[in-house]
Amino acid sequence: MYCPRCQATQYIKYGLFNNMQRYKCKNCQYQWTRTTPRGHPPEHKKLTVLLYCHGLSMNAISKLFQVSTTAVLKWIRNFAKKQTPKPILTLGTSVTLDLDEMWHYIGNKKNRLWIWKTLGRNIGPLIDWECGN
């Protein structure tokens, strides 16, 4: 981070404004609040999901992008929620279901992430899905 006025990198914290940290430049005495966007760009998140779908583990992806495994998991979950909404079934419909379960290690072998998919044989490919422990 640098001073918006003189581009100097010497600054100090200078209080809070609306729960946001203020800074003061040691060179020109200019005061500012950081307004740059935080987080990773959407392209990184899309690439993360693509790599995961091609079989790369969440731990490997987190090391590649230098983020936590939890962040990678949240990106994958958010993508799944947007791309695959849960279908709505009508009452009185008889359905033959297939339940498929998968799991993945997160961090160590004690922490597993479970993914369940319910597939319908006669009404379409995906009935419901759930991601959790």
JSON list of C-alpha atoms in Angstrom, two decimals:
[
{"chain": "A", "resi": 1, "resn": "MET", "atom": "CA", "xyz": [0.00, 0.00, 0.00]},
{"chain": "A", "resi": 2, "resn": "TYR", "atom": "CA", "xyz": [1.20, 3.53, -0.69]},
{"chain": "A", "resi": 3, "resn": "CYS", "atom": "CA", "xyz": [0.11, 7.15, -0.25]},
{"chain": "A", "resi": 4, "resn": "PRO", "atom": "CA", "xyz": [-2.45, 8.17, -2.93]},
{"chain": "A", "resi": 5, "resn": "ARG", "atom": "CA", "xyz": [-0.94, 11.68, -3.18]},
{"chain": "A", "resi": 6, "resn": "CYS", "atom": "CA", "xyz": [2.85, 11.21, -3.20]},
{"chain": "A", "resi": 7, "resn": "GLN", "atom": "CA", "xyz": [3.15, 7.41, -3.72]},
{"chain": "A", "resi": 8, "resn": "ALA", "atom": "CA", "xyz": [5.35, 7.06, -0.61]},
{"chain": "A", "resi": 9, "resn": "THR", "atom": "CA", "xyz": [5.36, 3.77, 1.27]},
{"chain": "A", "resi": 10, "resn": "GLN", "atom": "CA", "xyz": [6.05, 5.28, 4.69]},
{"chain": "A", "resi": 11, "resn": "TYR", "atom": "CA", "xyz": [2.75, 5.70, 6.54]},
{"chain": "A", "resi": 12, "resn": "ILE", "atom": "CA", "xyz": [1.23, 5.15, 9.97]},
{"chain": "A", "resi": 13, "resn": "LYS", "atom": "CA", "xyz": [-2.17, 4.07, 11.21]},
{"chain": "A", "resi": 14, "resn": "TYR", "atom": "CA", "xyz": [-4.15, 7.17, 12.10]},
{"chain": "A", "resi": 15, "resn": "GLY", "atom": "CA", "xyz": [-7.41, 6.17, 13.78]},
{"chain": "A", "resi": 16, "resn": "LEU", "atom": "CA", "xyz": [-10.72, 4.76, 12.57]},
{"chain": "A", "resi": 17, "resn": "PHE", "atom": "CA", "xyz": [-13.56, 6.25, 10.53]},
{"chain": "A", "resi": 18, "resn": "ASN", "atom": "CA", "xyz": [-16.82, 4.26, 10.17]},
{"chain": "A", "resi": 19, "resn": "ASN", "atom": "CA", "xyz": [-14.95, 1.19, 11.46]},
{"chain": "A", "resi": 20, "resn": "MET", "atom": "CA", "xyz": [-12.37, 1.53, 8.67]},
{"chain": "A", "resi": 21, "resn": "GLN", "atom": "CA", "xyz": [-8.67, 2.08, 9.34]},
{"chain": "A", "resi": 22, "resn": "ARG", "atom": "CA", "xyz": [-7.30, 5.54, 8.48]},
{"chain": "A", "resi": 23, "resn": "TYR", "atom": "CA", "xyz": [-3.67, 6.14, 7.47]},
{"chain": "A", "resi": 24, "resn": "LYS", "atom": "CA", "xyz": [-1.35, 9.16, 7.49]},
{"chain": "A", "resi": 25, "resn": "CYS", "atom": "CA", "xyz": [1.62, 9.60, 5.18]},
{"chain": "A", "resi": 26, "resn": "LYS", "atom": "CA", "xyz": [4.90, 10.44, 6.95]},
{"chain": "A", "resi": 27, "resn": "ASN", "atom": "CA", "xyz": [6.15, 12.24, 3.86]},
{"chain": "A", "resi": 28, "resn": "CYS", "atom": "CA", "xyz": [3.31, 14.64, 2.91]},
{"chain": "A", "resi": 29, "resn": "GLN", "atom": "CA", "xyz": [1.00, 14.31, 5.97]},
{"chain": "A", "resi": 30, "resn": "TYR", "atom": "CA", "xyz": [-1.91, 13.26, 3.74]},
{"chain": "A", "resi": 31, "resn": "GLN", "atom": "CA", "xyz": [-4.65, 11.22, 5.46]},
{"chain": "A", "resi": 32, "resn": "TRP", "atom": "CA", "xyz": [-6.66, 8.54, 3.67]},
{"chain": "A", "resi": 33, "resn": "THR", "atom": "CA", "xyz": [-8.83, 5.47, 4.09]},
{"chain": "A", "resi": 34, "resn": "ARG", "atom": "CA", "xyz": [-8.10, 2.34, 2.09]},
{"chain": "A", "resi": 35, "resn": "THR", "atom": "CA", "xyz": [-10.76, 1.98, -0.60]},
{"chain": "A", "resi": 36, "resn": "THR", "atom": "CA", "xyz": [-9.16, -0.63, -2.83]},
{"chain": "A", "resi": 37, "resn": "PRO", "atom": "CA", "xyz": [-11.22, -3.78, -3.31]},
{"chain": "A", "resi": 38, "resn": "ARG", "atom": "CA", "xyz": [-10.20, -6.74, -1.22]},
{"chain": "A", "resi": 39, "resn": "GLY", "atom": "CA", "xyz": [-10.29, -10.42, -2.03]},
{"chain": "A", "resi": 40, "resn": "HIS", "atom": "CA", "xyz": [-9.37, -12.42, -5.08]},
{"chain": "A", "resi": 41, "resn": "PRO", "atom": "CA", "xyz": [-10.67, -11.61, -8.55]},
{"chain": "A", "resi": 42, "resn": "PRO", "atom": "CA", "xyz": [-13.49, -13.75, -9.98]},
{"chain": "A", "resi": 43, "resn": "GLU", "atom": "CA", "xyz": [-11.08, -15.22, -12.55]},
{"chain": "A", "resi": 44, "resn": "HIS", "atom": "CA", "xyz": [-9.04, -16.83, -9.74]},
{"chain": "A", "resi": 45, "resn": "LYS", "atom": "CA", "xyz": [-12.20, -18.31, -8.24]},
{"chain": "A", "resi": 46, "resn": "LYS", "atom": "CA", "xyz": [-13.33, -19.73, -11.60]},
{"chain": "A", "resi": 47, "resn": "LEU", "atom": "CA", "xyz": [-9.90, -21.22, -12.20]},
{"chain": "A", "resi": 48, "resn": "THR", "atom": "CA", "xyz": [-9.99, -22.74, -8.72]},
{"chain": "A", "resi": 49, "resn": "VAL", "atom": "CA", "xyz": [-13.29, -24.51, -9.45]},
{"chain": "A", "resi": 50, "resn": "LEU", "atom": "CA", "xyz": [-11.98, -25.68, -12.84]},
{"chain": "A", "resi": 51, "resn": "LEU", "atom": "CA", "xyz": [-8.82, -27.13, -11.27]},
{"chain": "A", "resi": 52, "resn": "TYR", "atom": "CA", "xyz": [-10.88, -28.86, -8.59]},
{"chain": "A", "resi": 53, "resn": "CYS", "atom": "CA", "xyz": [-13.18, -30.38, -11.23]},
{"chain": "A", "resi": 54, "resn": "HIS", "atom": "CA", "xyz": [-10.12, -31.71, -13.05]},
{"chain": "A", "resi": 55, "resn": "GLY", "atom": "CA", "xyz": [-9.00, -33.57, -9.92]},
{"chain": "A", "resi": 56, "resn": "LEU", "atom": "CA", "xyz": [-6.56, -31.22, -8.19]},
{"chain": "A", "resi": 57, "resn": "SER", "atom": "CA", "xyz": [-7.00, -31.37, -4.42]},
{"chain": "A", "resi": 58, "resn": "MET", "atom": "CA", "xyz": [-8.18, -28.40, -2.37]},
{"chain": "A", "resi": 59, "resn": "ASN", "atom": "CA", "xyz": [-4.89, -28.38, -0.46]},
{"chain": "A", "resi": 60, "resn": "ALA", "atom": "CA", "xyz": [-2.90, -28.15, -3.70]},
{"chain": "A", "resi": 61, "resn": "ILE", "atom": "CA", "xyz": [-5.15, -25.36, -4.98]},
{"chain": "A", "resi": 62, "resn": "SER", "atom": "CA", "xyz": [-4.84, -23.43, -1.71]},
{"chain": "A", "resi": 63, "resn": "LYS", "atom": "CA", "xyz": [-1.03, -23.62, -1.92]},
{"chain": "A", "resi": 64, "resn": "LEU", "atom": "CA", "xyz": [-1.09, -22.59, -5.58]},
{"chain": "A", "resi": 65, "resn": "PHE", "atom": "CA", "xyz": [-3.20, -19.46, -4.92]},
{"chain": "A", "resi": 66, "resn": "GLN", "atom": "CA", "xyz": [-1.74, -18.83, -1.43]},
{"chain": "A", "resi": 67, "resn": "VAL", "atom": "CA", "xyz": [-5.14, -18.88, 0.29]},
{"chain": "A", "resi": 68, "resn": "SER", "atom": "CA", "xyz": [-6.64, -21.09, 2.97]},
{"chain": "A", "resi": 69, "resn": "THR", "atom": "CA", "xyz": [-8.32, -24.38, 2.18]},
{"chain": "A", "resi": 70, "resn": "THR", "atom": "CA", "xyz": [-11.49, -22.96, 3.71]},
{"chain": "A", "resi": 71, "resn": "ALA", "atom": "CA", "xyz": [-11.50, -20.16, 1.12]},
{"chain": "A", "resi": 72, "resn": "VAL", "atom": "CA", "xyz": [-11.19, -22.70, -1.70]},
{"chain": "A", "resi": 73, "resn": "LEU", "atom": "CA", "xyz": [-14.05, -24.71, -0.20]},
{"chain": "A", "resi": 74, "resn": "LYS", "atom": "CA", "xyz": [-16.27, -21.61, -0.01]},
{"chain": "A", "resi": 75, "resn": "TRP", "atom": "CA", "xyz": [-15.51, -20.73, -3.65]},
{"chain": "A", "resi": 76, "resn": "ILE", "atom": "CA", "xyz": [-16.46, -24.26, -4.76]},
{"chain": "A", "resi": 77, "resn": "ARG", "atom": "CA", "xyz": [-19.65, -24.22, -2.67]},
{"chain": "A", "resi": 78, "resn": "ASN", "atom": "CA", "xyz": [-20.72, -20.81, -3.99]},
{"chain": "A", "resi": 79, "resn": "PHE", "atom": "CA", "xyz": [-20.12, -21.92, -7.57]},
{"chain": "A", "resi": 80, "resn": "ALA", "atom": "CA", "xyz": [-22.14, -25.10, -7.01]},
{"chain": "A", "resi": 81, "resn": "LYS", "atom": "CA", "xyz": [-25.04, -23.15, -5.48]},
{"chain": "A", "resi": 82, "resn": "LYS", "atom": "CA", "xyz": [-25.14, -20.74, -8.43]},
{"chain": "A", "resi": 83, "resn": "GLN", "atom": "CA", "xyz": [-24.72, -23.32, -11.19]},
{"chain": "A", "resi": 84, "resn": "THR", "atom": "CA", "xyz": [-26.81, -26.18, -9.80]},
{"chain": "A", "resi": 85, "resn": "PRO", "atom": "CA", "xyz": [-29.92, -24.95, -7.99]},
{"chain": "A", "resi": 86, "resn": "LYS", "atom": "CA", "xyz": [-31.86, -27.59, -6.13]},
{"chain": "A", "resi": 87, "resn": "PRO", "atom": "CA", "xyz": [-34.85, -28.70, -8.23]},
{"chain": "A", "resi": 88, "resn": "ILE", "atom": "CA", "xyz": [-38.40, -28.49, -6.88]},
{"chain": "A", "resi": 89, "resn": "LEU", "atom": "CA", "xyz": [-40.48, -31.66, -6.93]},
{"chain": "A", "resi": 90, "resn": "THR", "atom": "CA", "xyz": [-44.26, -31.67, -7.11]},
{"chain": "A", "resi": 91, "resn": "LEU", "atom": "CA", "xyz": [-46.42, -33.66, -4.72]},
{"chain": "A", "resi": 92, "resn": "GLY", "atom": "CA", "xyz": [-47.64, -37.04, -5.86]},
{"chain": "A", "resi": 93, "resn": "THR", "atom": "CA", "xyz": [-44.67, -37.80, -8.07]},
{"chain": "A", "resi": 94, "resn": "SER", "atom": "CA", "xyz": [-43.09, -41.22, -7.55]},
{"chain": "A", "resi": 95, "resn": "VAL", "atom": "CA", "xyz": [-39.34, -41.15, -8.01]},
{"chain": "A", "resi": 96, "resn": "THR", "atom": "CA", "xyz": [-36.64, -43.82, -8.01]},
{"chain": "A", "resi": 97, "resn": "LEU", "atom": "CA", "xyz": [-33.53, -42.36, -6.41]},
{"chain": "A", "resi": 98, "resn": "ASP", "atom": "CA", "xyz": [-29.84, -43.18, -6.45]},
{"chain": "A", "resi": 99, "resn": "LEU", "atom": "CA", "xyz": [-27.75, -41.72, -3.63]},
{"chain": "A", "resi": 100, "resn": "ASP", "atom": "CA", "xyz": [-24.09, -41.07, -4.32]},
{"chain": "A", "resi": 101, "resn": "GLU", "atom": "CA", "xyz": [-21.64, -39.95, -1.64]},
{"chain": "A", "resi": 102, "resn": "MET", "atom": "CA", "xyz": [-18.09, -38.67, -1.93]},
{"chain": "A", "resi": 103, "resn": "TRP", "atom": "CA", "xyz": [-15.64, -37.30, 0.58]},
{"chain": "A", "resi": 104, "resn": "HIS", "atom": "CA", "xyz": [-12.48, -35.26, 0.51]},
{"chain": "A", "resi": 105, "resn": "TYR", "atom": "CA", "xyz": [-9.84, -34.52, 3.17]},
{"chain": "A", "resi": 106, "resn": "ILE", "atom": "CA", "xyz": [-9.48, -30.92, 4.34]},
{"chain": "A", "resi": 107, "resn": "GLY", "atom": "CA", "xyz": [-6.17, -30.28, 6.03]},
{"chain": "A", "resi": 108, "resn": "ASN", "atom": "CA", "xyz": [-5.79, -33.69, 7.69]},
{"chain": "A", "resi": 109, "resn": "LYS", "atom": "CA", "xyz": [-7.52, -37.05, 7.80]},
{"chain": "A", "resi": 110, "resn": "LYS", "atom": "CA", "xyz": [-9.70, -36.07, 10.76]},
{"chain": "A", "resi": 111, "resn": "ASN", "atom": "CA", "xyz": [-11.47, -33.35, 8.77]},
{"chain": "A", "resi": 112, "resn": "ARG", "atom": "CA", "xyz": [-13.56, -34.76, 5.95]},
{"chain": "A", "resi": 113, "resn": "LEU", "atom": "CA", "xyz": [-15.86, -32.90, 3.61]},
{"chain": "A", "resi": 114, "resn": "TRP", "atom": "CA", "xyz": [-18.83, -35.00, 2.50]},
{"chain": "A", "resi": 115, "resn": "ILE", "atom": "CA", "xyz": [-20.74, -34.39, -0.72]},
{"chain": "A", "resi": 116, "resn": "TRP", "atom": "CA", "xyz": [-24.04, -36.19, -1.29]},
{"chain": "A", "resi": 117, "resn": "LYS", "atom": "CA", "xyz": [-25.90, -36.23, -4.60]},
{"chain": "A", "resi": 118, "resn": "THR", "atom": "CA", "xyz": [-29.35, -37.65, -5.13]},
{"chain": "A", "resi": 119, "resn": "LEU", "atom": "CA", "xyz": [-29.96, -38.72, -8.71]},
{"chain": "A", "resi": 120, "resn": "GLY", "atom": "CA", "xyz": [-33.40, -39.48, -10.13]},
{"chain": "A", "resi": 121, "resn": "ARG", "atom": "CA", "xyz": [-33.67, -42.26, -12.69]},
{"chain": "A", "resi": 122, "resn": "ASN", "atom": "CA", "xyz": [-36.96, -41.23, -14.26]},
{"chain": "A", "resi": 123, "resn": "ILE", "atom": "CA", "xyz": [-37.22, -37.43, -13.85]},
{"chain": "A", "resi": 124, "resn": "GLY", "atom": "CA", "xyz": [-33.76, -36.14, -14.64]},
{"chain": "A", "resi": 125, "resn": "PRO", "atom": "CA", "xyz": [-30.17, -36.40, -13.59]},
{"chain": "A", "resi": 126, "resn": "LEU", "atom": "CA", "xyz": [-29.98, -34.40, -10.34]},
{"chain": "A", "resi": 127, "resn": "ILE", "atom": "CA", "xyz": [-32.66, -34.20, -7.65]},
{"chain": "A", "resi": 128, "resn": "ASP", "atom": "CA", "xyz": [-30.77, -32.72, -4.72]},
{"chain": "A", "resi": 129, "resn": "TRP", "atom": "CA", "xyz": [-27.25, -32.23, -3.41]},
{"chain": "A", "resi": 130, "resn": "GLU", "atom": "CA", "xyz": [-25.71, -31.38, -0.07]},
{"chain": "A", "resi": 131, "resn": "CYS", "atom": "CA", "xyz": [-22.20, -30.42, 0.96]},
{"chain": "A", "resi": 132, "resn": "GLY", "atom": "CA", "xyz": [-21.06, -30.59, 4.57]},
{"chain": "A", "resi": 133, "resn": "ASN", "atom": "CA", "xyz": [-19.69, -32.77, 7.33]}
]
